[in-house]
Coordinates of C-alpha atoms in Angstrom, one line a residue:
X5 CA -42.7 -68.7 12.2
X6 CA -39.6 -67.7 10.5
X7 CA -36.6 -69.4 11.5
X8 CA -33.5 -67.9 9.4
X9 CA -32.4 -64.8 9.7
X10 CA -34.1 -62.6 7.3
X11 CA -33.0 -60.2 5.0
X12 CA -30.8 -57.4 6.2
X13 CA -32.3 -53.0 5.5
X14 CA -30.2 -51.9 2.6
X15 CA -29.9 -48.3 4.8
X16 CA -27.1 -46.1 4.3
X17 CA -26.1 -44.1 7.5
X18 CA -23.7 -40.9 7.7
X19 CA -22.9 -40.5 11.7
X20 CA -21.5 -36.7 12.3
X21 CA -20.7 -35.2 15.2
X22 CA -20.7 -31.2 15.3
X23 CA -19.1 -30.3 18.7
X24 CA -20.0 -26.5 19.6
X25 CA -18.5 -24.8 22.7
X26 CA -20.8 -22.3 24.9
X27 CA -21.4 -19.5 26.3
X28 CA -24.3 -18.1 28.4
X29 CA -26.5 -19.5 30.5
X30 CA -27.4 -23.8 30.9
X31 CA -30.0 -25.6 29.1
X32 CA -33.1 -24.2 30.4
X33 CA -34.7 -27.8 30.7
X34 CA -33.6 -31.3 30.4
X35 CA -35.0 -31.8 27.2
X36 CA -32.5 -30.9 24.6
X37 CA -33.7 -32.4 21.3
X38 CA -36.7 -30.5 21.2
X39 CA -34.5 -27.3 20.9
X40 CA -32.4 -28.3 18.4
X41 CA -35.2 -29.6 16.3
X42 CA -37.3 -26.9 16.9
X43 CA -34.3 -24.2 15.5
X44 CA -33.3 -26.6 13.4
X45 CA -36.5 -26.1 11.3
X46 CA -36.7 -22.4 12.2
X47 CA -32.9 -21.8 10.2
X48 CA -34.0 -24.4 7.5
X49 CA -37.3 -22.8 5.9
X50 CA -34.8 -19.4 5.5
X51 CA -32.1 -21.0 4.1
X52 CA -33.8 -23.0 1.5
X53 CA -37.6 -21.8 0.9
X54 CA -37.7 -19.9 -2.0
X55 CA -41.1 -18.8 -2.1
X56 CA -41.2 -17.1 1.2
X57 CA -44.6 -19.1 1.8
X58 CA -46.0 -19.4 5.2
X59 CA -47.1 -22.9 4.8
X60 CA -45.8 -25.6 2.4
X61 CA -49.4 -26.5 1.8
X62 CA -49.9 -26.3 -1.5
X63 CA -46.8 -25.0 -2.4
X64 CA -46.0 -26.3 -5.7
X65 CA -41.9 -26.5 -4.9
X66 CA -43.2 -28.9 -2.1
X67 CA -41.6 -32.2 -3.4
X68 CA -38.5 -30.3 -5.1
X69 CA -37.3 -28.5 -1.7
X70 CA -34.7 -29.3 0.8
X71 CA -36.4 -27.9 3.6
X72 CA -39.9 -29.7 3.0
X73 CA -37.6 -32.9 2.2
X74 CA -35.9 -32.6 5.3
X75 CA -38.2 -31.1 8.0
X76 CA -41.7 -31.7 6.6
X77 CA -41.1 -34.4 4.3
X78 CA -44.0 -35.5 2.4
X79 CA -44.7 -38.6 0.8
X80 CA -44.1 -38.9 -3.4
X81 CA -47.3 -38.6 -5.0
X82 CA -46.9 -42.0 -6.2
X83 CA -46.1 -43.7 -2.8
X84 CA -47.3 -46.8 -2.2
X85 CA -47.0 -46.9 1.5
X86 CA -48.4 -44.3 4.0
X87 CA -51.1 -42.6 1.4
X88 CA -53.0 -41.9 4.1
X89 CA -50.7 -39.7 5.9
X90 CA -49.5 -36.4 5.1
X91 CA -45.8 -36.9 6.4
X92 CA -42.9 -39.8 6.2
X93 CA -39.8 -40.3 8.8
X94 CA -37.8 -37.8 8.8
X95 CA -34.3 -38.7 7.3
X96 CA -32.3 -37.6 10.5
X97 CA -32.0 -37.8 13.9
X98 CA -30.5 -35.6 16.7
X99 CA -28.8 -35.9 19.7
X100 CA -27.1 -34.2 22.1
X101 CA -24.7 -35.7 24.6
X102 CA -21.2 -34.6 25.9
X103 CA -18.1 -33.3 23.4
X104 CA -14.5 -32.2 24.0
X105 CA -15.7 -28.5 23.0
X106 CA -18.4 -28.9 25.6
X107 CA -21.4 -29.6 23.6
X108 CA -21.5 -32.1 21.0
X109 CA -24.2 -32.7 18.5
X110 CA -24.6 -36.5 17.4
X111 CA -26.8 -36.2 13.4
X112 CA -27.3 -39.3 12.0
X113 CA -28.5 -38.9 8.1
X114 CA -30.1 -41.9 6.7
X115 CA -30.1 -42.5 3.2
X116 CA -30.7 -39.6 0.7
X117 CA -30.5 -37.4 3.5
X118 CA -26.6 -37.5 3.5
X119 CA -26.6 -35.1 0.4
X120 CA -27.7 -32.6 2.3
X121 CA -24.9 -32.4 5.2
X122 CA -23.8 -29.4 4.2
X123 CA -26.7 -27.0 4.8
X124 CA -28.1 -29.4 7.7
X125 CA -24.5 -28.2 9.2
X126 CA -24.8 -24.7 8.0
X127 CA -28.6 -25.0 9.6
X128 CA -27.5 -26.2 13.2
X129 CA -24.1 -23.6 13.2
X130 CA -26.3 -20.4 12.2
X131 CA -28.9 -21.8 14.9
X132 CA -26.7 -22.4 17.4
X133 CA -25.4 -18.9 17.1
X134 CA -28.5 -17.0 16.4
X135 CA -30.4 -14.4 19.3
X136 CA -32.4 -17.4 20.8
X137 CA -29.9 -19.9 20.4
X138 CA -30.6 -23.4 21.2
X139 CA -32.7 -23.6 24.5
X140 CA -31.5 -19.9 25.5
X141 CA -27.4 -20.8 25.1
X142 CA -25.8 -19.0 22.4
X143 CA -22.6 -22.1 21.2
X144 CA -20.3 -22.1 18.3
X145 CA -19.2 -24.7 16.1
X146 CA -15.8 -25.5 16.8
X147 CA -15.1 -28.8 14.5
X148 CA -17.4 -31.5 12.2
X149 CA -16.4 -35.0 12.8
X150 CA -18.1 -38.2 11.0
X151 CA -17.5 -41.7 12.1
X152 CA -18.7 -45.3 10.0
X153 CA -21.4 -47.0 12.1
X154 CA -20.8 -50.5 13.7
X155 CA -16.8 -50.0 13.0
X156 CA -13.9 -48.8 14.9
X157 CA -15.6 -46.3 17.6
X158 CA -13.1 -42.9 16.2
X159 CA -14.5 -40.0 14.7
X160 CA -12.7 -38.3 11.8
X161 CA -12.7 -34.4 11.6
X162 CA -14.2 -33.7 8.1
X163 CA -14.4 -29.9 8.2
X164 CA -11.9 -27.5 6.5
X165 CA -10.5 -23.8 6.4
X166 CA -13.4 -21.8 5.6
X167 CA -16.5 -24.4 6.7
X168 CA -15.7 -26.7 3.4
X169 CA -17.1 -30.2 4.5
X170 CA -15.1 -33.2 3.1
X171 CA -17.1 -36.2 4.6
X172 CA -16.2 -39.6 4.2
X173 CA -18.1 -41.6 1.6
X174 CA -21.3 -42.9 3.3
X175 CA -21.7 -46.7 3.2
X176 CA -24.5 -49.3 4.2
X177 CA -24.5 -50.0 7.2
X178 CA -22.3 -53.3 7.8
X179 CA -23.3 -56.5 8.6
X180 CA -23.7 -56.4 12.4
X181 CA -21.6 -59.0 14.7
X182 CA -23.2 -62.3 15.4
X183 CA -26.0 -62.5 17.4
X184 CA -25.1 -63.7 20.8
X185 CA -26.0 -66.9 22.2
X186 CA -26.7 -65.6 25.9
X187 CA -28.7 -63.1 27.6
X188 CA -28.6 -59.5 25.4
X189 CA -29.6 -56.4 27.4
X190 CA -31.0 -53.6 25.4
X191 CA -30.6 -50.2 27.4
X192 CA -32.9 -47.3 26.8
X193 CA -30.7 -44.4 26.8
X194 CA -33.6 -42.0 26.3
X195 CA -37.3 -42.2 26.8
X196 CA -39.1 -44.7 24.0
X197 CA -42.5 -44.2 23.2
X198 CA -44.2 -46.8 21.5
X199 CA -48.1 -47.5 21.1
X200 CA -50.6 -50.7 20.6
X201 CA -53.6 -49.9 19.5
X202 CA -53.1 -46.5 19.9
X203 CA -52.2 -45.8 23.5
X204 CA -48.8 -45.3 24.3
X205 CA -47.6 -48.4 26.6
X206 CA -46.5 -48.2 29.9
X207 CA -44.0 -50.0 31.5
X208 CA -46.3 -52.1 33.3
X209 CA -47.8 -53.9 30.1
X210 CA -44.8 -53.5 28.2
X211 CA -44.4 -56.7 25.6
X212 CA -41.2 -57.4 23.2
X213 CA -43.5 -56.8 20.7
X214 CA -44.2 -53.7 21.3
X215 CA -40.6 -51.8 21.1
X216 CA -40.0 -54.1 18.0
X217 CA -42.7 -54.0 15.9
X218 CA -42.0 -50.2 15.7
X219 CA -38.9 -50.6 14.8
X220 CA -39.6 -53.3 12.1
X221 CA -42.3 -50.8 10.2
X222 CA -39.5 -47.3 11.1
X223 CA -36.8 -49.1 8.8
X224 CA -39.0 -50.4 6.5
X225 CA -40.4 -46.9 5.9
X226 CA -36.8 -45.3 5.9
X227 CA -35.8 -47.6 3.4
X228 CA -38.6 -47.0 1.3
X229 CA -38.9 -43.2 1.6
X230 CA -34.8 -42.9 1.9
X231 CA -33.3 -45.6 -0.3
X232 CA -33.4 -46.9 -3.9
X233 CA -34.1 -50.2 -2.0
X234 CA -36.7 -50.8 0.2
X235 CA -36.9 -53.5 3.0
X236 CA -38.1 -57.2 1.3
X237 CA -38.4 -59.4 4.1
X238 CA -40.4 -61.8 6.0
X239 CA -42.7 -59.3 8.1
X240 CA -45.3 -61.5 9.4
X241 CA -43.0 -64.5 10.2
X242 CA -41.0 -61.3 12.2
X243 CA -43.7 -60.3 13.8
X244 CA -44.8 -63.9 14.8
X245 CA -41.1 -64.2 16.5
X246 CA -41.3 -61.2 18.1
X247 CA -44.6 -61.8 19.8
X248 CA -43.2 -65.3 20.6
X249 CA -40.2 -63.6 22.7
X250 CA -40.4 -63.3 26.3
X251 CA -38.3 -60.7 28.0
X252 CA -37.4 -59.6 31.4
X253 CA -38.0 -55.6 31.0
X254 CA -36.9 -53.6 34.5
X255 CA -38.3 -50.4 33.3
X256 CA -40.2 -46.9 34.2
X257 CA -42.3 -44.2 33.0
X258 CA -39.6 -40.9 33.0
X259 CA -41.9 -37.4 32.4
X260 CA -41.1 -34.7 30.5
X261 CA -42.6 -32.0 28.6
X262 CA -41.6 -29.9 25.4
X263 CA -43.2 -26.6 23.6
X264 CA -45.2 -27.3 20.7
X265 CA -44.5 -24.2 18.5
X266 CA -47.0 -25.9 15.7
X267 CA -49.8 -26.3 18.9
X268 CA -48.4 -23.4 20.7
X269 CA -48.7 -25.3 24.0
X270 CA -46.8 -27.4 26.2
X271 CA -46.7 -30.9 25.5
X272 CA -46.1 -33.9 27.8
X273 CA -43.2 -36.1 25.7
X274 CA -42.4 -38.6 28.7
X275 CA -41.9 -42.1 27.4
X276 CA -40.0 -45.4 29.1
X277 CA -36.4 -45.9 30.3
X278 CA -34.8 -49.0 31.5
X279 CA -33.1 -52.1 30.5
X280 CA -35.0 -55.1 28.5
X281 CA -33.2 -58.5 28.5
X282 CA -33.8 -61.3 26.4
X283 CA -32.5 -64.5 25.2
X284 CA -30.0 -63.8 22.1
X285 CA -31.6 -67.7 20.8
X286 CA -34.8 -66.1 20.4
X287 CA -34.2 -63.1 19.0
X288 CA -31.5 -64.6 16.2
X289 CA -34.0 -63.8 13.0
X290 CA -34.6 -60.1 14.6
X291 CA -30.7 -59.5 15.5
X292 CA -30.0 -57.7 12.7
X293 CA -32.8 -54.8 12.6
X294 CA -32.2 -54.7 16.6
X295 CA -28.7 -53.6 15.7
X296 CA -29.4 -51.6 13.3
X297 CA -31.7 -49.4 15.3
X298 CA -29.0 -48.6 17.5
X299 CA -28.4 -45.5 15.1
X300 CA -32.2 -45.2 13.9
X301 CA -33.6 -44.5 17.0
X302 CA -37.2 -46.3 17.6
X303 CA -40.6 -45.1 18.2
X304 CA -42.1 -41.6 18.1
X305 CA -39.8 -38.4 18.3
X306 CA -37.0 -40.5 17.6
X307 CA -35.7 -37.2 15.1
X308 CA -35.7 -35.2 18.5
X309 CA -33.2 -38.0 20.1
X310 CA -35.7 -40.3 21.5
X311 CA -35.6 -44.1 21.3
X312 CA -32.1 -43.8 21.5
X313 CA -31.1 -47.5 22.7
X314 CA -27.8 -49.9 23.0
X315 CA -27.4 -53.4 23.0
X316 CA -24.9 -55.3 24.8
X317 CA -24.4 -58.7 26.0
X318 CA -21.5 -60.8 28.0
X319 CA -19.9 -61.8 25.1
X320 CA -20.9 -59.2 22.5
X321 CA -20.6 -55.1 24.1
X322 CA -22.3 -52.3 22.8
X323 CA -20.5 -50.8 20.3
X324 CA -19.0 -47.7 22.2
X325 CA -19.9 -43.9 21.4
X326 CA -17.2 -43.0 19.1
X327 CA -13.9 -41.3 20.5
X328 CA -12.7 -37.3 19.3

């Protein structure tokens, strides 16, 4: 079983923050990722397909196109990891929470995926504005911030006269803050779905195991798919110490359901929520992928905003949503 701390995801994060004020009527449901994704893609495929195809099956521009890089993206034909499936993660994430303009818009681009801020942002304004807006509200981008993960929680505005985006330069993300030596409380902001053996667990047989090794095999592929340099680490002696890890997890099932416009049916997309505590002693090795998936996101529609977690503990806080 591993006993050092192992080797830290060489993953470069851009964290933006494109508040939007609003008009019209409220969210129609409680689920607000799904919208965004779901225009998201809509506004993406007309701004950057350029062969007007209805699929990207086949399409030969496939592994040369933002859109299919972005939305769809495929694995390189020379991949070494996932061959067997058709898609990798996603380079973003989004979620929506509360802004000073009313609605704010929290992107995370991993990797790669930074270059293309600009028509992401052009891509969420235009969809945020267009006849079926986002969830039925028609909002309007009022400023683009950016802040630098796991530093001082301020957000710098980044956007110009005329839309010009000047972001910050994108770094690694930073060596987290020691692992704490008491009790660390990990707080599921929004529902985390995670399987074994192909169910989706329940709160009832959750295990430590469970919530980690999805996370473990997310940045590993994120790295690999997203980054000159993917994850080299010690993933069975990991995985040994996360199955040894006992934790106290006060958690329930929350259900909710989302439109499939690819199924063309309503979908049931509840997952967990609650608080998981565990002893920062035996989770030392694992402390710095734990924090790094503070900004990741964990287990399946983690692009949409779920799996959205913090970690605090009484000598080390969560590191606080970033301040306009």
């Amino acid at each position: 079983m591993i006993e050092a701390p192992a080797s830290q995801p060489e993953l470069p994060i851009g964290l933006y923050a494109l508040d939007f004020s609003q008009t019209g009527p409220q969210l129609a449901d409680g689920f607000p990722g799904n919208h965004w994704r779901g225009a998201l893609g809509v506004t993406l495929r007309d701004l950057a397909c350029v062969t007007g195809a209805n699929s990207c099956e086949g399409c030969r521009q496939k592994h040369a196109c933002a859109y299919a890089y972005l939305y769809e993206t495929p694995p390189p034909a020379d991949a070494q990891k996932m061959r067997r499936y058709d898609r990798a993660p996603h380079p973003f994430t989004l979620r929506e929470t509360a802004g000073p303009a009313g609605v704010r818009l929290i992107l995370s681009l991993f990797g790669r995926g930074n270059a293309y801020l600009p028509l992401m942002v052009l891509a969420l304004r235009r969809a945020a504005l267009s006849k079926r807006g986002i969830g039925g509200r028609r909002l309007t981008l009022a400023q683009v911030c950016q802040a630098q993960p796991a530093e001082a929680p301020a957000w710098t505005r980044i956007d110009r006269e005329a839309g010009t985006l000047r972001p910050l330069a994108v770094q690694t993300a930073g060596r987290p803050p020691p692992c704490p030596l008491d009790t660390v409380e990990m707080h599921l902001q929004s529902p985390l779905r995670v399987k074994r053996d192909g169910r989706l667990v329940e709160a009832k047989d959750f295990q430590f195991a469970d919530f980690f090794g999805n996370l473990l095999r997310r940045l590993s592929m994120l790295t690999y798919f997203h980054t000159g340099t993917p994850l080299e680490t010690d993933f069975k002696g990991l995985m040994e110490r996360a199955h040894a890890t006992s934790c106290d997890a006060r958690l329930q099932w929350i259900e909710q359901s989302r439109h499939s416009s690819r199924q063309k049916q309503e979908m049931s997309f509840g997952g967990l929520t609650g608080t998981i505590k565990v002893a920062g002693a035996d989770i030392a090795p694992l402390w710095a992928f734990l924090w790094l998936g503070q900004y990741t996101h964990a287990g399946a529609g983690a692009t949409m905003g779920l799996g959205h977690y913090s970690l605090a503990s009484l000598s080390q806080p969560a590191p606080a949503e970033p301040q306009a």
